[in-house]
Amino acid sequence: MTIEELDAALQSLGWKVSEFCRATGLHRNTPSRWRNEGVEIPAWVPKHLGLLLELQRLHAAYLVPPSTKGDD
């Protein structure tokens, strides 16, 4: 996963980097090390973000009531 892909996934989720760190137990400086020091992003990060994005998609598809606009 690249930094750009990380940023895009977090943006799609509506999360800040700090929120991702809190949710995953990462130290708040860890993503900065990925970004600025070239430290490799661990393999679990894209998997975790992929699951979150899939949950978001499923929520939108099945749990958000359909719009009633135009049904009058």
Coordinates of N, CA, C and O in Angstrom, one line a residue:
M1 N 0.9 -1.2 0.0 CA 0.0 0.0 0.0 C 0.9 1.2 0.0 O 1.9 1.3 0.7
T2 N 0.5 2.2 -0.8 CA 1.3 3.4 -0.9 C 0.6 4.4 0.1 O -0.5 4.3 0.5
I3 N 1.3 5.5 0.4 CA 0.8 6.6 1.2 C -0.5 7.2 0.5 O -1.5 7.5 1.2
E4 N -0.4 7.3 -0.8 CA -1.6 7.9 -1.5 C -2.8 6.9 -1.4 O -3.9 7.4 -1.2
E5 N -2.6 5.6 -1.4 CA -3.7 4.7 -1.2 C -4.2 4.8 0.2 O -5.4 4.7 0.4
L6 N -3.3 4.9 1.2 CA -3.7 5.0 2.6 C -4.6 6.3 2.7 O -5.7 6.2 3.3
D7 N -4.1 7.4 2.2 CA -4.9 8.7 2.3 C -6.2 8.5 1.6 O -7.2 9.0 2.1
A8 N -6.3 7.9 0.4 CA -7.5 7.7 -0.3 C -8.5 6.9 0.5 O -9.7 7.2 0.6
A9 N -8.0 5.8 1.1 CA -8.9 4.9 1.9 C -9.5 5.6 3.1 O -10.7 5.6 3.4
L10 N -8.6 6.4 3.8 CA -9.1 7.1 5.0 C -10.1 8.2 4.6 O -11.1 8.4 5.3
Q11 N -9.8 8.9 3.5 CA -10.7 9.9 3.0 C -12.1 9.3 2.6 O -13.1 9.8 3.0
S12 N -12.1 8.1 2.0 CA -13.3 7.4 1.7 C -14.1 7.0 2.9 O -15.3 7.0 2.9
L13 N -13.4 6.7 4.0 CA -14.1 6.4 5.2 C -14.5 7.6 6.0 O -15.3 7.5 6.9
G14 N -13.9 8.7 5.6 CA -14.2 10.0 6.4 C -13.4 10.0 7.7 O -13.9 10.6 8.7
W15 N -12.3 9.3 7.7 CA -11.4 9.3 8.9 C -10.2 10.1 8.8 O -9.7 10.3 7.7
K16 N -9.8 10.7 9.9 CA -8.5 11.3 10.0 C -7.4 10.3 10.4 O -7.8 9.2 10.9
V17 N -6.2 10.6 10.1 CA -5.1 9.7 10.5 C -5.1 9.4 12.0 O -4.9 8.3 12.4
S18 N -5.4 10.4 12.7 CA -5.4 10.3 14.2 C -6.5 9.3 14.6 O -6.4 8.5 15.6
E19 N -7.7 9.3 13.9 CA -8.8 8.4 14.3 C -8.4 7.0 13.9 O -8.7 6.0 14.7
F20 N -7.7 6.8 12.8 CA -7.2 5.5 12.4 C -6.2 4.9 13.5 O -6.3 3.8 13.9
C21 N -5.3 5.8 13.9 CA -4.4 5.4 15.0 C -5.1 5.0 16.3 O -4.8 4.0 16.9
R22 N -6.1 5.8 16.7 CA -6.8 5.4 17.9 C -7.5 4.1 17.7 O -7.6 3.3 18.6
A23 N -8.2 3.9 16.6 CA -9.0 2.7 16.3 C -8.1 1.4 16.3 O -8.6 0.3 16.6
T24 N -6.9 1.6 15.8 CA -6.0 0.4 15.6 C -4.9 0.3 16.7 O -4.2 -0.7 16.7
G25 N -4.8 1.2 17.6 CA -3.8 1.2 18.6 C -2.4 1.6 18.2 O -1.4 1.3 18.9
L26 N -2.3 2.2 17.0 CA -1.0 2.7 16.5 C -0.6 3.9 17.3 O -1.5 4.7 17.7
H27 N 0.7 4.1 17.5 CA 1.2 5.3 18.0 C 0.9 6.4 17.0 O 1.0 6.2 15.8
R28 N 0.6 7.6 17.5 CA 0.2 8.7 16.6 C 1.3 9.1 15.6 O 1.1 9.7 14.6
N29 N 2.6 8.8 15.9 CA 3.7 9.1 15.0 C 4.0 8.0 13.9 O 4.7 8.3 13.0
T30 N 3.4 6.9 14.1 CA 3.7 5.8 13.1 C 3.3 6.2 11.7 O 4.2 6.0 10.8
P31 N 2.1 6.7 11.4 CA 1.9 7.1 10.0 C 2.9 8.1 9.4 O 3.2 8.1 8.2
S32 N 3.3 9.0 10.3 CA 4.3 10.0 9.8 C 5.6 9.3 9.4 O 6.3 9.7 8.5
R33 N 6.0 8.2 10.2 CA 7.2 7.5 9.8 C 7.0 6.8 8.4 O 7.9 6.7 7.6
W34 N 5.8 6.3 8.2 CA 5.5 5.7 6.9 C 5.6 6.8 5.8 O 6.2 6.5 4.7
R35 N 5.1 8.0 6.1 CA 5.1 9.0 5.1 C 6.5 9.7 4.9 O 6.9 9.9 3.8
N36 N 7.2 10.0 6.0 CA 8.4 10.8 5.9 C 9.7 10.1 5.9 O 10.7 10.6 5.5
E37 N 9.7 8.9 6.5 CA 10.9 8.1 6.7 C 11.0 6.9 5.8 O 11.9 6.2 5.8
G38 N 9.9 6.7 5.0 CA 9.9 5.6 4.1 C 9.8 4.2 4.7 O 10.1 3.2 4.1
V39 N 9.3 4.2 6.0 CA 9.0 3.0 6.7 C 7.9 2.3 6.0 O 6.9 2.9 5.7
E40 N 8.0 1.0 5.7 CA 7.0 0.3 5.0 C 5.7 0.2 5.8 O 5.7 -0.1 7.0
I41 N 4.6 0.3 5.1 CA 3.3 0.2 5.7 C 3.1 -1.3 5.9 O 3.2 -2.1 4.9
P42 N 2.7 -1.8 7.1 CA 2.6 -3.2 7.4 C 1.4 -3.8 6.5 O 0.5 -3.1 6.2
A43 N 1.5 -5.1 6.2 CA 0.6 -5.8 5.3 C -0.8 -5.8 5.9 O -1.8 -5.9 5.2
W44 N -1.0 -5.7 7.3 CA -2.3 -5.8 7.8 C -3.1 -4.5 7.6 O -4.3 -4.5 7.6
V45 N -2.4 -3.4 7.3 CA -3.1 -2.1 7.2 C -4.0 -2.1 6.0 O -5.2 -1.7 6.1
P46 N -3.6 -2.4 4.8 CA -4.5 -2.5 3.6 C -5.6 -3.5 3.8 O -6.8 -3.2 3.4
K47 N -5.3 -4.6 4.5 CA -6.4 -5.6 4.7 C -7.4 -5.0 5.7 O -8.6 -5.1 5.5
H48 N -7.0 -4.3 6.7 CA -7.9 -3.7 7.7 C -8.8 -2.6 7.0 O -10.0 -2.6 7.2
L49 N -8.1 -1.8 6.3 CA -8.8 -0.7 5.6 C -9.8 -1.3 4.5 O -10.9 -0.8 4.4
G50 N -9.4 -2.3 3.9 CA -10.3 -3.0 2.9 C -11.5 -3.5 3.6 O -12.6 -3.4 3.0
L51 N -11.4 -4.1 4.7 CA -12.5 -4.6 5.5 C -13.5 -3.5 5.9 O -14.7 -3.6 5.8
L52 N -12.9 -2.4 6.4 CA -13.7 -1.2 6.8 C -14.4 -0.6 5.6 O -15.6 -0.3 5.7
L53 N -13.8 -0.6 4.4 CA -14.4 0.0 3.2 C -15.5 -1.0 2.8 O -16.6 -0.5 2.3
E54 N -15.3 -2.3 2.9 CA -16.4 -3.2 2.6 C -17.6 -3.1 3.5 O -18.7 -3.2 3.1
L55 N -17.3 -2.9 4.8 CA -18.4 -2.7 5.8 C -19.2 -1.5 5.4 O -20.4 -1.4 5.5
Q56 N -18.5 -0.4 5.0 CA -19.1 0.8 4.6 C -20.0 0.6 3.4 O -21.2 1.1 3.4
R57 N -19.5 -0.2 2.4 CA -20.3 -0.5 1.2 C -21.5 -1.3 1.6 O -22.7 -1.0 1.1
L58 N -21.4 -2.3 2.4 CA -22.5 -3.1 2.8 C -23.5 -2.3 3.6 O -24.7 -2.5 3.4
H59 N -23.1 -1.5 4.5 CA -24.0 -0.6 5.2 C -24.8 0.2 4.3 O -26.0 0.3 4.5
A60 N -24.2 0.8 3.3 CA -24.9 1.7 2.4 C -25.9 0.9 1.5 O -27.0 1.4 1.2
A61 N -25.5 -0.3 1.2 CA -26.3 -1.2 0.3 C -27.5 -1.8 1.1 O -28.6 -1.9 0.5
Y62 N -27.4 -2.1 2.3 CA -28.4 -2.9 3.0 C -29.0 -2.2 4.2 O -30.1 -2.7 4.7
L63 N -28.4 -1.3 4.8 CA -28.9 -0.7 6.1 C -29.4 0.7 6.0 O -30.1 1.2 6.9
V64 N -29.0 1.4 4.9 CA -29.5 2.7 4.8 C -30.8 2.6 4.0 O -30.9 2.1 2.9
P65 N -31.9 3.2 4.6 CA -33.2 3.1 3.9 C -33.1 3.8 2.5 O -32.5 4.8 2.4
P66 N -33.8 3.2 1.6 CA -33.9 3.8 0.3 C -34.6 5.2 0.3 O -35.4 5.4 1.2
S67 N -34.2 6.1 -0.6 CA -34.7 7.4 -0.6 C -36.2 7.3 -1.1 O -36.6 6.5 -1.9
T68 N -37.0 8.2 -0.5 CA -38.4 8.2 -0.9 C -38.7 9.4 -1.8 O -39.9 9.7 -2.1
K69 N -37.7 10.1 -2.3 CA -37.9 11.2 -3.2 C -38.6 10.8 -4.4 O -38.2 9.7 -5.0
G70 N -39.6 11.5 -4.8 CA -40.3 11.2 -6.0 C -41.4 10.1 -5.9 O -42.1 9.7 -6.8
D71 N -41.6 9.6 -4.7 CA -42.6 8.5 -4.4 C -43.9 9.1 -4.0 O -44.8 8.4 -3.6
D72 N -44.1 10.4 -4.1 CA -45.3 11.1 -3.6 C -46.4 10.9 -4.5 O -46.5 10.8 -5.6

